Coordinates of C-alpha atoms in Angstrom, one line a residue:
X4 CA 0.3 43.3 9.0
X5 CA -1.2 41.4 12.0
X6 CA -0.6 38.2 10.0
X7 CA 3.0 39.0 9.4
X8 CA 3.5 39.8 13.1
X9 CA 1.8 36.6 14.1
X10 CA 4.0 34.6 11.8
X11 CA 7.1 36.3 13.1
X12 CA 6.1 35.6 16.7
X13 CA 5.5 31.9 15.9
X14 CA 8.8 31.6 14.2
X15 CA 10.6 33.2 17.1
X16 CA 8.8 31.0 19.6
X17 CA 9.6 27.9 17.5
X18 CA 13.3 28.9 17.4
X19 CA 13.4 29.4 21.2
X20 CA 11.7 26.0 21.9
X21 CA 14.0 24.3 19.4
X22 CA 17.1 25.7 21.2
X23 CA 15.7 24.7 24.5
X24 CA 15.0 21.2 23.2
X25 CA 18.5 20.9 21.7
X26 CA 20.0 22.0 25.0
X27 CA 18.0 19.5 27.1
X28 CA 18.7 16.7 24.7
X29 CA 22.4 17.4 24.7
X30 CA 22.4 17.6 28.5
X31 CA 20.5 14.3 28.8
X32 CA 22.9 12.6 26.3
X33 CA 26.0 13.7 28.3
X34 CA 24.6 12.6 31.6
X35 CA 23.4 9.3 30.1
X36 CA 26.8 8.6 28.6
X37 CA 28.5 9.0 32.0
X38 CA 26.0 6.8 33.7
X39 CA 26.1 4.1 31.1
X40 CA 29.9 4.1 31.0
X41 CA 30.1 3.8 34.8
X42 CA 28.4 0.4 34.4
X43 CA 30.1 -0.7 31.3
X44 CA 33.0 -3.0 30.8
X45 CA 34.2 -2.2 27.3
X46 CA 32.7 0.4 25.0
X47 CA 34.2 0.8 21.5
X48 CA 32.3 1.7 18.3
X49 CA 28.9 0.6 19.5
X50 CA 25.8 2.2 21.0
X51 CA 26.1 0.4 24.2
X52 CA 29.0 -1.3 26.2
X53 CA 29.8 -4.9 25.6
X54 CA 28.6 -5.8 29.1
X55 CA 27.5 -4.2 32.3
X56 CA 28.9 -4.4 35.8
X57 CA 28.8 -2.6 39.2
X58 CA 32.5 -3.3 40.1
X59 CA 33.5 0.2 39.1
X60 CA 31.5 1.7 41.9
X61 CA 33.2 -0.6 44.4
X62 CA 36.5 0.3 42.9
X63 CA 35.8 4.0 43.1
X64 CA 34.5 3.7 46.6
X65 CA 37.7 2.0 47.8
X66 CA 40.3 3.7 45.6
X67 CA 39.1 7.3 46.3
X68 CA 38.0 6.6 49.9
X69 CA 34.6 8.0 49.2
X70 CA 33.2 7.1 52.6
X71 CA 35.6 9.7 54.2
X72 CA 35.1 12.2 51.4
X73 CA 31.3 12.1 51.7
X74 CA 31.5 12.6 55.5
X75 CA 33.8 15.6 55.0
X76 CA 31.4 17.0 52.3
X77 CA 28.4 16.7 54.6
X78 CA 30.3 18.3 57.5
X79 CA 31.5 21.2 55.3
X80 CA 28.1 21.8 53.7
X81 CA 26.3 21.6 57.1
X82 CA 28.7 24.0 58.8
X83 CA 28.6 26.5 55.9
X84 CA 24.8 26.4 55.7
X85 CA 24.3 26.9 59.5
X86 CA 26.9 29.6 59.8
X87 CA 25.6 31.4 56.7
X88 CA 22.2 31.6 58.3
X89 CA 23.5 32.7 61.7
X90 CA 25.6 35.5 60.2
X91 CA 23.7 36.4 57.1
X92 CA 20.1 36.8 58.3
X93 CA 20.9 39.3 61.1
X94 CA 23.2 41.2 58.8
X95 CA 20.5 41.4 56.1
X96 CA 18.0 42.6 58.8
X97 CA 20.4 45.4 59.8
X98 CA 21.0 46.5 56.2
X99 CA 17.3 46.4 55.4
X100 CA 16.0 48.2 58.5
X101 CA 18.8 50.6 59.4
X102 CA 20.3 53.6 57.6
X103 CA 23.8 54.6 58.6
X104 CA 26.8 56.3 57.0
X105 CA 28.6 54.1 54.5
X106 CA 25.6 51.7 54.0
X107 CA 26.0 51.6 50.3
X108 CA 29.7 50.8 50.6
X109 CA 28.9 47.9 52.9
X110 CA 26.4 46.6 50.4
X111 CA 29.0 46.9 47.7
X112 CA 31.5 44.9 49.8
X113 CA 28.8 42.2 50.2
X114 CA 28.3 42.1 46.5
X115 CA 31.9 41.7 45.5
X116 CA 32.4 38.1 46.6
X117 CA 29.3 37.2 44.6
X118 CA 30.2 39.1 41.4
X119 CA 33.9 38.4 41.3
X120 CA 35.0 34.9 40.2
X121 CA 36.1 32.8 43.2
X122 CA 39.5 32.2 41.7
X123 CA 40.2 35.9 41.7
X124 CA 40.1 36.2 45.5
X125 CA 40.6 32.6 46.3
X126 CA 44.4 32.6 46.0
X127 CA 44.9 35.7 48.3
X128 CA 42.3 34.2 50.7
X129 CA 44.1 30.9 50.8
X130 CA 47.4 32.6 51.4
X131 CA 46.0 34.4 54.5
X132 CA 44.4 31.2 55.8
X133 CA 47.7 29.3 55.5
X134 CA 49.6 32.1 57.1
X135 CA 47.2 31.9 60.1
X136 CA 47.5 28.1 60.2
X137 CA 43.8 27.7 59.1
X138 CA 44.5 26.4 55.6
X139 CA 44.7 22.7 54.9
X140 CA 42.0 21.7 57.4
X141 CA 38.3 21.7 57.9
X142 CA 38.2 25.2 59.5
X143 CA 39.9 26.8 56.5
X144 CA 37.5 25.1 54.0
X145 CA 34.5 26.3 56.0
X146 CA 35.8 29.9 56.4
X147 CA 36.7 30.1 52.7
X148 CA 33.2 29.0 51.6
X149 CA 31.6 31.5 54.0
X150 CA 33.2 34.4 52.1
X151 CA 30.7 34.1 49.2
X152 CA 27.9 32.3 51.1
X153 CA 27.2 34.9 53.8
X154 CA 26.9 37.8 51.2
X155 CA 24.7 35.5 49.1
X156 CA 22.3 35.0 52.0
X157 CA 22.4 38.8 52.8
X158 CA 21.5 39.8 49.2
X159 CA 18.7 37.2 49.0
X160 CA 17.2 38.1 52.4
X161 CA 17.2 41.9 52.1
X162 CA 14.2 41.9 49.7
X163 CA 12.3 39.5 51.9
X164 CA 12.8 41.6 55.0
X165 CA 11.9 44.8 53.2
X166 CA 8.5 43.2 52.2
X167 CA 7.6 42.9 55.9
X168 CA 5.6 45.8 57.2
X169 CA 7.6 47.6 60.0
X170 CA 4.2 48.2 61.7
X171 CA 4.1 44.5 62.6
X172 CA 7.3 44.8 64.5
X173 CA 6.1 48.0 66.2
X174 CA 2.9 46.3 67.3
X175 CA 4.9 43.4 68.8
X176 CA 7.0 45.8 70.8
X177 CA 3.9 47.6 72.0
X178 CA 2.7 44.3 73.4
X179 CA 6.0 43.9 75.3
X180 CA 8.1 41.8 73.0
X181 CA 11.8 42.2 73.5
X182 CA 14.4 42.1 70.7
X183 CA 15.0 38.4 71.1
X184 CA 11.3 37.5 71.3
X185 CA 10.5 39.8 68.3
X186 CA 13.1 38.1 66.2
X187 CA 12.2 34.6 67.3
X188 CA 8.4 34.7 67.2
X189 CA 7.6 37.4 64.7
X190 CA 10.5 38.0 62.2
X191 CA 11.7 34.4 61.7
X192 CA 8.3 32.9 61.0
X193 CA 7.7 35.6 58.3
X194 CA 11.2 35.1 56.9
X195 CA 11.1 31.3 56.9
X196 CA 10.4 30.9 53.2
X197 CA 13.2 33.3 52.3
X198 CA 15.7 31.7 54.7
X199 CA 15.0 28.3 53.4
X200 CA 15.4 29.5 49.8
X201 CA 18.7 31.2 50.6
X202 CA 20.0 28.2 52.4
X203 CA 18.9 25.9 49.6
X204 CA 21.0 27.9 47.2
X205 CA 23.9 28.1 49.6
X206 CA 23.8 24.3 50.0
X207 CA 23.9 23.6 46.3
X208 CA 26.6 26.3 45.8
X209 CA 28.8 24.9 48.5
X210 CA 28.6 21.3 47.2
X211 CA 29.7 22.6 43.8
X212 CA 32.2 25.1 45.0
X213 CA 35.6 23.9 43.6
X214 CA 38.0 26.8 43.6
X215 CA 37.9 28.0 47.2
X216 CA 37.7 24.4 48.5
X217 CA 40.6 23.3 46.3
X218 CA 42.8 26.1 47.5
X219 CA 42.2 25.6 51.2
X220 CA 41.6 21.8 51.5
X221 CA 44.2 19.4 52.9
X222 CA 44.4 15.6 52.5
X223 CA 41.7 15.1 55.2
X224 CA 39.4 18.0 54.2
X225 CA 38.6 17.4 50.6
X226 CA 35.0 17.6 49.5
X227 CA 33.6 15.4 46.8
X228 CA 34.1 17.9 43.9
X229 CA 37.8 18.3 44.8
X230 CA 38.3 14.5 45.2
X231 CA 36.7 14.1 41.7
X232 CA 39.2 16.6 40.3
X233 CA 42.1 14.7 41.8
X234 CA 40.7 11.5 40.4
X235 CA 40.7 12.9 36.9
X236 CA 44.0 14.8 36.9
X237 CA 46.2 13.2 39.5
X238 CA 49.2 11.2 38.4
X239 CA 48.7 7.5 37.6
X240 CA 46.4 5.5 35.3
X241 CA 42.8 5.1 36.3
X242 CA 39.9 3.4 34.6
X243 CA 37.6 5.9 33.0
X244 CA 34.6 3.9 34.2
X245 CA 35.8 4.3 37.8
X246 CA 36.0 8.1 37.4
X247 CA 32.5 8.1 35.8
X248 CA 31.2 6.1 38.7
X249 CA 32.6 8.7 41.1
X250 CA 30.9 11.4 38.9
X251 CA 27.6 9.6 39.2
X252 CA 28.0 9.4 43.0
X253 CA 28.7 13.2 43.0
X254 CA 25.5 13.8 40.9
X255 CA 23.4 11.6 43.1
X256 CA 24.8 13.3 46.3
X257 CA 23.9 16.7 45.0
X258 CA 20.5 15.5 43.8
X259 CA 19.7 13.9 47.2
X260 CA 20.6 17.1 49.1
X261 CA 18.5 19.1 46.7
X262 CA 15.4 16.8 47.0
X263 CA 15.7 16.8 50.8
X264 CA 15.8 20.6 50.8
X265 CA 12.9 20.9 48.4
X266 CA 10.8 18.9 50.9
X267 CA 10.8 22.0 53.0
X268 CA 10.6 24.8 50.5
X269 CA 8.8 25.4 47.2
X270 CA 10.9 28.0 45.2
X271 CA 8.0 28.9 42.9
X272 CA 5.8 30.1 45.8
X273 CA 8.4 31.8 48.0
X274 CA 7.7 35.4 47.1
X275 CA 3.9 34.9 47.1
X276 CA 4.0 33.3 50.5
X277 CA 6.1 36.1 52.0
X278 CA 3.8 38.8 50.5
X279 CA 0.7 37.0 51.8
X280 CA 2.1 36.5 55.3
X281 CA 3.3 40.1 55.5
X282 CA -0.1 41.4 54.3
X283 CA -1.9 39.3 56.9

């Protein structure tokens, strides 16, 4: 019986690892195809292109005005991350530490933009922004991206805040710390791993957010993912290699942002660090 169970477990483990391997292999093959094609000249019925060149990157940079697009992307991402932290962390603290009538309803409202697909509320949201003359510019793009980002920070931060012993805050108040000092010198250092983790996820999410940005962006407020969409589906004939070059730039931009963020936070140790700091 034990032997049969052991064989079944091994077969199950083998099947899972085989699926994981197939998925990773397929993912690597797709990414490699895009990268190779972005450097290729002609690629027909062969394992590799006939020759390699970098001119497609220069073409994509000039044709799609990627310098301006990247600046807009950095501005939008930076604004969304900063405002998400300023709005989301205090809101999470209030929800974690205070009980008030309608608290569960407020939490449900925070959950809705995360659970509902962006395209569902994106069109009504864009309509409101355009009616208030906020659509089609940078402000509209930032506000639209804040709708799912702030609740995301709130939902991520609530468990981190609940792990901090309230007696630590009470002790700080006994020694004369005001609300601002308590939050700045006691709460924020303990919450730093959670804040960094939440903002890291917001950063990646904002870079990849297509629907809300697409609905609210104007000609001068397109992020890289929206510009990539227009490059693929806009009218006119464009070289596939040029579009693939733009896709590679998009991937590299996201990867660079992610690597920079991971210099400041280790996602695998976040919960452990918070528990250890709270216990101390």
